Amino acid sequence: MNFDNLFYQSPQPMLIFDIDTLQILEVNTAAILHYGYSRQEFLSLSTRDLRVSEERGSFDKLKGLFKGSENVFAEGQHLLRSGSVINVQIVSYIVEYKQKKCRLAHINDVTSVVRQARNFEILVSIGQSISQELELQSIIQKVTDASLQLSGADFGILFYYPAQSPSQVEFTFALSTISIDVQRQLGDIKQFQSLITNEVVRVASASELEIGSLKLSERVGIRKEENPWTFQSFMSVPITSKSGETIGSLMLGHRHKNVFTEEAEKMVLGVVSQATVALDNAMLFQKLVSANDEKERLLEKATEQNFKKDEFLSVASHELKTPVTSMKGYLQILEKQLAKEGNQLYLDLLQKANKQVNKIIHLVGDLLNLSKLEAGRLEYNFSNFKISEVLADCITNIKNAERKHNIRVFGDQSSVICADRNRIEQVIINLIDNAIKYSPEATEVLIGLSEERGYFKLEVRDFGPGIPEEKLRLIFERYYRGEENSYKTSGLGLGLYISNEIIKRHQGRMGVESEQGKGSTFSFIIPTEQDLEGSPK
Ligand code: ADP
């Protein structure tokens, strides 16, 4: 068996080198073909010279191993005669060559494996980075950069037409080039728009390319005589929306022929399909952001309008208060005079007028309170007082207004509380007033007083029609009025809202229980002891 043939005719590059000097002593044909050096040139080189310059230092460390008898496995980068770099895996073992101990090296070119692994890494990392990205420009730039890297192109241009834009006039684009020079030579980016295709196009040499009836160079507007720089390799990949329409295009080019391989095309397609999802998300996000902006604008407008309305109510109630109060004064004088004269007919009429004026005073009072409350101008003066005294005042007030209801008080009348006396009186009057107003068929209102664990509680119970359960949670809201009452009774739907705010300011709580057909019980609790600023002790 002739072992020489195994060496010289093997399709795998092999060489024999001196273990002391590293000088190359013999090469096979496969090595000559693969590296581009002639046999003569090889024999003037050492295995160290084959390495790229930055690896030569570390290569010297292998020298000791080469002198041993073990097989040596090494990895690195070799330079070809053309200046290209290849990735190699080398295994070498001791042989005797021309009566001397040498090493025979088997060289494995793993460039394409390494490139594939690197490309795969790029593909995975671009997928991760764009899936977290919501900014459109940043996504298309990343996609263009990654495609340039994966395909080995000189330049890449990505045009993106958002789905809602009806024409291709408005677009976003990203450009990626290997150098400023290439960028300069590309000229106006817009001219590439005419190269957008609906299907993948990959050409090895620009002269071969026809899109429609036009040659690529004509479509791009680069004529050789005007611009000596042109590209030969070209690839165009459409970007398609979920619904199947072309919403953009990625174009890649290179000055040389035959640059884009099928593998590069697959890689670029991989990036583009990931980009489609990310772009869809970015568009959705943009829509969401603009919808939110619109919502905020409307909210601002509504707040402004609300402010104007509050301002109007505040001015109107102020303006109404003085004339209505003096009107009431004149009516009282007139009432006394008519009583003296014994004119019963006019007296009756006057009392009716008085009732109406009282209603107006009540409504204006509610409005004034509301505007003060909203502006944070409702003042509180805390003091200690006996609650039964305040309650008695309230009942007298209400009785004077000629109510037919009998108001009965139960429970512990000894409680002393620290609160704003006028405001608490206002709350109690509101509750008793409502109990009477909303139980016109009944004749009784019960008031319960109690004290438990530092809290004072007041309950007002009526025997009216009650409140439907679904309405109970609305009852303390501003302007809420039960529709069944709104046409029968006067009111603005503010009394309970204001009362609730007052009780909250006293660190307390209001409550309501109601059974339809049987009546309602409104209550409030407040701490009995507070400091004079209204904070619980
Ligand atoms: P107003 O009495 O001015 O309408 P309130 O805030 O005092 O405003 O009351 C709000 C609504 O709650 C009333 O319109 C009424 O529908 C309901 N309501 C209040 N108190 C009672 C009650 N005791 N019985 C039945 N419904 C009541």
XYZ file of C-alpha atoms and ligand atoms in Angstrom:
564
model
C 0.000 0.000 0.000
C 1.339 3.377 -0.927
C 0.729 5.789 1.923
C 1.979 8.721 -0.152
C -1.191 8.607 -2.205
C -3.219 9.017 0.966
C -1.374 12.244 1.642
C -1.136 13.746 -1.843
C -4.583 12.799 -3.098
C -6.623 13.394 0.053
C -9.360 15.995 -0.478
C -8.482 17.386 2.949
C -5.666 19.966 3.153
C -2.597 18.464 4.846
C 0.960 19.534 5.459
C 4.118 18.265 7.145
C 6.167 20.618 9.322
C 9.400 20.597 11.290
C 8.756 20.301 15.050
C 11.673 22.605 15.935
C 11.530 25.343 13.305
C 7.826 24.906 12.366
C 8.972 25.190 8.733
C 6.540 23.647 6.242
C 8.304 20.712 4.574
C 5.531 19.295 2.367
C 1.929 20.083 1.347
C -0.743 18.189 -0.547
C -2.716 19.379 -3.585
C -5.850 20.055 -1.524
C -3.865 22.523 0.620
C -2.461 24.268 -2.459
C -5.942 24.616 -3.939
C -7.533 25.691 -0.687
C -4.934 28.266 0.371
C -3.956 29.624 -3.051
C -0.207 29.413 -2.295
C 2.006 27.528 -4.739
C 3.975 24.580 -3.418
C 7.094 26.730 -3.550
C 5.455 29.503 -1.577
C 4.260 27.033 1.052
C 7.746 25.644 1.529
C 9.069 29.110 2.313
C 6.501 29.535 5.136
C 6.206 28.153 8.639
C 2.942 26.966 10.170
C 3.188 30.047 12.391
C 3.153 32.283 9.263
C -0.171 30.762 8.260
C -1.814 32.187 11.375
C -3.409 35.648 11.383
C -0.943 38.053 12.996
C -2.845 38.464 16.257
C -2.690 34.693 16.894
C 1.043 34.234 16.284
C 2.035 35.051 19.871
C -0.215 32.438 21.389
C 0.789 29.922 18.725
C 4.355 29.858 20.089
C 3.014 28.270 23.262
C 2.217 25.135 21.269
C 5.884 24.564 20.417
C 6.520 22.437 23.530
C 3.562 20.226 22.711
C 4.755 19.715 19.133
C 7.963 18.195 20.467
C 6.064 15.671 22.568
C 4.602 12.479 21.218
C 0.908 13.225 21.823
C -1.475 14.263 19.070
C -1.999 18.040 19.210
C -5.358 19.615 18.551
C -5.461 23.331 17.745
C -8.015 25.867 16.594
C -7.524 29.270 15.060
C -7.599 31.458 11.984
C -5.444 31.035 8.871
C -4.669 33.521 6.165
C -5.216 32.547 2.551
C -3.066 33.958 -0.189
C -5.979 36.199 -1.266
C -5.926 37.818 2.171
C -9.195 36.136 3.260
C -9.306 34.565 6.669
C -10.593 31.055 7.368
C -11.417 29.317 10.626
C -9.520 26.060 11.046
C -9.332 23.063 13.326
C -6.038 21.221 13.071
C -4.920 17.884 14.420
C -1.265 16.950 14.084
C 0.671 13.787 14.929
C 4.258 12.635 14.859
C 5.501 11.058 11.604
C 8.913 10.303 10.262
C 9.676 12.315 7.147
C 13.009 12.046 5.399
C 14.464 10.267 8.458
C 13.436 13.077 10.717
C 10.745 13.358 13.386
C 8.125 15.740 11.991
C 4.422 16.395 12.364
C 1.671 15.742 9.865
C -1.192 18.262 10.159
C -4.755 17.623 9.009
C -6.540 20.908 8.383
C -10.269 21.235 8.667
C -11.826 24.454 7.310
C -14.736 25.188 9.675
C -15.394 28.749 8.450
C -18.944 28.038 7.324
C -19.793 26.212 10.577
C -18.414 29.097 12.633
C -20.259 31.600 10.444
C -23.508 29.689 10.778
C -23.151 29.542 14.555
C -22.392 33.268 14.664
C -25.307 34.032 12.352
C -27.573 31.940 14.497
C -26.452 33.901 17.546
C -27.129 37.180 15.747
C -30.546 35.933 14.707
C -31.479 34.940 18.247
C -30.155 38.121 19.793
C -31.852 40.403 17.234
C -35.092 38.523 17.896
C -34.744 39.150 21.612
C -33.755 42.768 21.289
C -36.486 43.810 18.869
C -39.232 41.917 20.641
C -38.677 44.171 23.661
C -38.517 47.316 21.563
C -41.572 49.497 21.019
C -39.997 52.380 19.218
C -40.472 52.075 15.470
C -37.300 53.774 14.284
C -35.172 51.757 16.629
C -36.688 48.459 15.441
C -36.131 49.135 11.761
C -32.572 50.313 12.409
C -31.747 47.158 14.369
C -33.287 44.967 11.664
C -31.294 46.707 8.942
C -28.026 46.480 10.886
C -28.522 42.784 11.660
C -29.411 41.959 8.047
C -26.276 43.735 6.866
C -24.175 41.666 9.231
C -25.862 38.377 8.371
C -25.756 38.776 4.620
C -22.328 40.408 4.357
C -23.824 43.298 2.374
C -22.196 46.681 1.747
C -25.419 48.494 2.439
C -28.940 47.831 3.601
C -31.994 50.058 3.339
C -35.310 49.376 4.993
C -38.419 51.276 3.963
C -41.446 51.005 6.176
C -44.896 52.224 5.236
C -47.212 52.032 8.241
C -50.327 50.062 7.381
C -52.682 52.994 7.753
C -50.849 55.180 5.252
C -52.681 54.823 1.953
C -49.823 55.903 -0.262
C -46.143 55.158 -0.233
C -45.365 58.829 0.057
C -44.967 58.806 3.805
C -42.423 56.314 4.989
C -39.901 55.670 7.684
C -36.545 54.301 6.653
C -33.282 53.094 8.089
C -29.926 52.905 6.359
C -27.004 50.776 7.327
C -23.684 50.792 5.443
C -20.206 49.431 5.944
C -18.675 52.891 5.504
C -19.432 56.571 4.989
C -18.002 56.204 1.484
C -20.616 53.656 0.516
C -23.298 55.881 1.982
C -22.078 58.835 -0.057
C -22.018 56.830 -3.246
C -25.554 55.576 -2.756
C -26.900 59.058 -3.382
C -30.552 59.811 -2.712
C -32.088 56.971 -0.717
C -35.554 57.661 -2.119
C -34.534 56.335 -5.521
C -34.442 52.855 -3.996
C -38.178 53.042 -3.433
C -38.694 52.099 -7.035
C -37.006 48.766 -6.293
C -39.619 47.614 -3.823
C -40.934 44.207 -4.786
C -43.749 42.033 -3.516
C -41.646 38.918 -3.559
C -38.105 38.026 -2.557
C -35.575 38.909 -5.253
C -31.944 37.803 -5.064
C -29.502 38.457 -7.869
C -25.882 37.526 -8.246
C -25.014 40.177 -10.781
C -26.929 43.391 -11.388
C -26.792 43.010 -15.135
C -28.912 39.862 -14.796
C -31.626 41.614 -12.896
C -34.846 42.720 -14.421
C -37.728 43.849 -12.330
C -40.712 44.413 -14.551
C -39.197 45.465 -17.825
C -36.487 47.656 -16.362
C -32.960 46.703 -15.573
C -31.956 47.296 -11.974
C -29.307 49.859 -12.808
C -31.807 51.855 -14.858
C -34.438 51.672 -12.145
C -32.017 52.880 -9.543
C -30.968 55.605 -11.885
C -27.287 54.812 -11.725
C -25.733 54.897 -15.134
C -22.201 53.657 -15.408
C -20.869 56.703 -17.231
C -22.328 59.106 -14.642
C -21.479 57.110 -11.580
C -18.735 54.536 -11.727
C -19.825 53.034 -8.445
C -22.665 50.610 -8.703
C -23.634 47.387 -7.027
C -23.674 43.957 -8.562
C -25.295 41.797 -5.907
C -28.749 42.709 -4.776
C -31.436 41.283 -2.551
C -34.890 42.660 -1.817
C -37.201 41.169 0.812
C -40.754 42.478 1.229
C -42.135 43.111 4.701
C -45.675 41.844 4.859
C -48.380 42.707 7.369
C -50.501 40.087 9.122
C -53.228 40.686 6.553
C -50.799 40.027 3.719
C -50.164 43.481 2.297
C -46.666 44.766 1.626
C -45.886 47.381 4.249
C -42.209 47.758 3.634
C -39.118 46.369 2.068
C -35.581 45.539 3.032
C -32.945 45.935 0.328
C -29.361 44.786 0.503
C -26.580 45.368 -1.975
C -22.892 44.728 -2.546
C -20.364 46.077 -5.027
C -19.182 42.590 -5.956
C -20.941 39.780 -7.754
C -22.206 36.565 -6.145
C -22.224 37.842 -2.575
C -25.643 36.762 -1.384
C -25.984 33.035 -0.829
C -29.144 31.078 -0.274
C -28.145 30.765 3.371
C -27.893 34.575 3.664
C -31.349 34.881 2.127
C -32.778 32.479 4.723
C -31.143 34.426 7.540
C -32.479 37.744 6.284
C -35.943 36.226 5.897
C -35.681 35.072 9.513
C -34.899 38.586 10.712
C -37.661 40.123 8.607
C -40.300 37.725 9.899
C -39.354 38.595 13.482
C -39.427 42.259 12.526
C -43.004 41.976 11.263
C -44.233 40.947 14.696
C -42.210 43.651 16.442
C -43.415 46.310 13.985
C -47.031 45.266 14.538
C -46.506 45.643 18.288
C -44.847 49.019 17.839
C -47.777 50.236 15.713
C -50.276 49.027 18.319
C -48.264 50.742 21.011
C -48.213 53.985 19.039
C -51.984 53.820 18.608
C -52.361 53.220 22.310
C -50.146 56.174 23.137
C -52.096 58.508 20.858
C -55.421 57.203 22.224
C -54.127 57.916 25.690
C -53.053 61.419 24.679
C -56.558 62.022 23.336
C -58.066 60.737 26.577
C -55.864 63.058 28.591
C -56.799 65.994 26.374
C -60.526 65.277 26.866
C -60.016 64.870 30.583
C -58.215 68.190 30.757
C -61.050 69.817 28.832
C -63.646 68.245 31.106
C -61.734 69.381 34.191
C -61.530 72.870 32.789
C -65.255 72.907 32.022
C -65.992 71.555 35.479
C -63.899 74.300 36.952
C -65.827 76.926 34.990
C -69.135 75.419 36.109
C -68.025 75.406 39.753
C -66.918 78.978 39.402
C -70.285 79.949 37.950
C -72.166 78.166 40.762
C -70.021 79.869 43.338
C -70.642 83.357 41.896
C -74.355 82.706 41.309
C -75.010 81.416 44.831
C -73.132 84.341 46.358
C -75.118 86.802 44.311
C -78.431 85.132 45.212
C -77.817 84.868 48.927
C -78.092 88.560 49.885
C -81.293 89.472 47.984
C -83.053 86.279 49.119
C -82.136 86.828 52.768
C -83.359 90.405 52.713
C -86.537 89.282 50.946
C -87.155 86.899 53.821
C -86.643 89.786 56.284
C -89.235 91.964 54.500
C -91.707 89.086 54.396
C -91.355 88.580 58.163
C -92.050 92.268 58.839
C -95.043 92.109 56.550
C -96.270 88.927 58.269
C -96.193 90.619 61.688
C -98.061 93.625 60.303
C -100.769 91.506 58.679
C -101.131 89.408 61.866
C -101.723 92.650 63.789
C -104.327 93.727 61.266
C -105.907 90.269 61.354
C -105.946 89.971 57.566
C -106.150 86.177 57.370
C -106.381 85.937 53.586
C -103.148 87.876 52.957
C -101.537 86.165 55.921
C -102.118 82.754 54.304
C -100.675 83.967 51.030
C -97.687 85.431 52.804
C -96.987 82.195 54.645
C -96.982 80.372 51.324
C -94.523 82.947 49.920
C -92.405 82.466 53.050
C -92.258 78.699 52.477
C -91.074 79.202 48.927
C -88.426 81.688 50.036
C -87.232 79.170 52.653
C -86.816 76.598 49.909
C -84.748 79.043 47.851
C -82.617 79.858 50.897
C -82.051 76.147 51.439
C -81.020 75.562 47.818
C -78.716 78.590 47.757
C -77.214 77.366 51.049
C -76.446 73.954 49.511
C -74.808 75.560 46.479
C -72.728 77.876 48.628
C -71.590 75.005 50.793
C -70.667 72.974 47.738
C -68.546 75.673 46.191
C -66.802 76.312 49.492
C -66.232 72.590 49.926
C -64.765 72.187 46.437
C -62.473 75.155 46.943
C -61.408 73.821 50.339
C -62.835 76.945 51.935
C -65.403 75.335 54.212
C -64.241 76.445 57.628
C -64.474 74.352 60.750
C -64.464 75.554 64.366
C -64.096 72.690 66.769
C -65.435 72.908 70.309
C -66.855 70.567 72.975
C -70.633 70.562 73.270
C -73.513 68.416 74.425
C -75.070 66.778 71.396
C -78.603 66.667 72.900
C -78.645 70.488 72.998
C -77.815 70.733 69.312
C -80.423 68.101 68.526
C -83.083 70.020 70.464
C -82.251 73.189 68.447
C -82.577 71.241 65.206
C -85.964 69.809 66.181
C -87.277 73.236 67.186
C -86.109 74.655 63.886
C -87.880 71.923 61.964
C -91.074 72.135 64.038
C -91.256 75.868 63.354
C -91.420 74.986 59.693
C -94.781 73.312 60.441
C -94.092 69.678 59.908
C -96.777 67.164 60.687
C -94.273 64.438 61.652
C -93.738 63.542 65.264
C -89.985 63.462 65.999
C -89.053 61.152 68.875
C -85.602 60.846 70.410
C -84.249 57.644 72.037
C -81.046 56.614 73.730
C -78.184 58.187 75.617
C -78.616 61.967 75.679
C -75.555 62.714 77.783
C -72.857 62.538 75.071
C -70.449 65.408 74.777
C -68.489 65.576 71.536
C -65.732 67.687 70.091
C -66.854 68.886 66.662
C -67.921 71.900 64.639
C -71.302 72.637 66.165
C -72.831 74.427 63.162
C -71.697 71.796 60.684
C -73.023 68.915 62.837
C -76.305 70.817 63.171
C -76.365 71.134 59.372
C -75.894 67.358 58.981
C -78.620 66.513 61.520
C -81.074 68.956 59.909
C -80.319 67.465 56.491
C -81.042 63.938 57.763
C -84.273 64.878 59.582
C -85.367 67.077 56.653
C -84.871 64.174 54.226
C -86.633 61.720 56.552
C -89.682 64.016 56.574
C -89.448 65.034 52.902
C -89.180 61.469 51.596
C -91.872 59.904 53.835
C -94.866 62.152 53.112
C -97.367 59.426 54.077
C -95.717 58.668 57.427
C -96.195 60.545 60.694
C -93.132 59.641 62.643
C -89.362 60.056 62.596
C -87.181 58.333 65.210
C -83.785 59.545 66.328
C -81.400 57.267 68.185
C -78.307 58.390 70.092
C -75.588 56.100 71.417
C -71.923 55.992 72.306
C -69.599 53.059 71.944
C -65.806 52.613 72.074
C -65.021 56.288 71.738
C -67.492 56.892 68.930
C -70.757 58.796 69.069
C -73.551 57.528 66.802
C -76.713 59.278 65.604
C -79.400 57.449 63.604
C -82.447 58.936 61.874
C -85.146 56.450 60.972
C -88.155 57.143 58.769
C -91.112 55.044 57.657
C -91.172 56.094 54.026
C -91.040 53.918 50.917
C -87.307 53.208 51.384
C -84.530 53.212 48.824
C -83.902 50.436 46.240
C -80.729 48.495 47.029
C -78.923 49.357 43.786
C -79.365 53.075 44.552
C -77.885 52.901 48.036
C -74.279 53.154 46.848
C -75.084 56.274 44.804
C -76.849 58.145 47.537
C -73.850 60.124 48.839
C -72.717 61.183 45.377
C -72.718 64.769 44.247
C -75.973 65.780 42.452
C -77.533 62.353 42.972
C -81.342 62.522 43.193
C -83.651 59.511 43.182
C -85.676 59.876 39.999
C -88.852 58.826 41.801
C -88.496 61.907 44.049
C -87.040 64.422 41.706
C -90.295 65.772 40.379
C -92.140 65.726 43.725
C -89.620 67.444 45.970
C -87.225 70.337 45.630
C -83.521 69.728 46.021
C -80.239 69.628 44.158
C -78.934 66.247 45.287
C -76.247 67.940 47.370
C -77.404 67.576 50.987
C -76.092 64.050 51.616
C -72.925 64.709 49.638
C -72.114 67.759 51.757
C -73.103 65.966 54.988
C -70.834 63.048 54.109
C -67.921 65.400 53.430
C -68.498 67.133 56.772
C -68.569 63.815 58.637
C -65.410 62.663 56.842
C -63.710 65.876 57.935
C -64.616 64.856 61.508
C -62.826 61.511 60.936
C -66.211 59.782 60.938
C -68.412 57.775 58.588
C -71.967 57.955 57.284
C -74.155 54.960 56.612
C -77.559 54.038 55.283
C -79.794 51.013 55.580
C -83.104 50.695 53.878
C -85.862 48.188 53.296
C -88.281 48.950 50.525
C -91.786 49.625 51.786
C -90.568 49.876 55.376
C -88.327 52.927 55.508
C -84.715 54.037 55.739
C -82.204 54.646 58.504
C -79.415 57.141 57.917
C -76.629 57.381 60.473
C -73.250 58.844 61.193
C -70.509 58.074 63.668
C -67.748 60.427 64.809
C -65.046 60.108 67.446
C -66.168 61.808 70.674
C -62.730 63.223 71.304
C -60.678 65.207 68.816
C -58.216 68.014 69.262
C -59.447 71.426 68.346
C -57.959 71.167 64.813
C -60.188 68.150 64.180
C -57.632 65.333 64.445
C -58.577 62.360 66.650
C -56.809 62.215 69.998
P -81.913 66.231 47.809
O -82.743 65.906 49.005
O -81.657 67.655 47.606
O -82.343 65.527 46.571
P -79.875 64.672 49.178
O -78.418 64.558 48.884
O -80.225 65.077 50.575
O -80.442 65.654 48.091
O -80.515 63.279 48.870
C -80.198 62.635 47.661
C -81.281 61.661 47.248
O -81.336 60.592 48.180
C -82.675 62.222 47.275
O -83.017 62.865 46.061
C -83.541 60.979 47.513
O -83.798 60.339 46.295
C -82.655 60.098 48.331
N -82.960 60.147 49.792
C -82.332 60.873 50.731
N -82.867 60.650 51.953
C -83.860 59.738 51.773
C -84.804 59.099 52.666
N -84.816 59.337 53.970
N -85.679 58.231 52.100
C -85.660 57.965 50.790
N -84.801 58.537 49.911
C -83.917 59.425 50.400
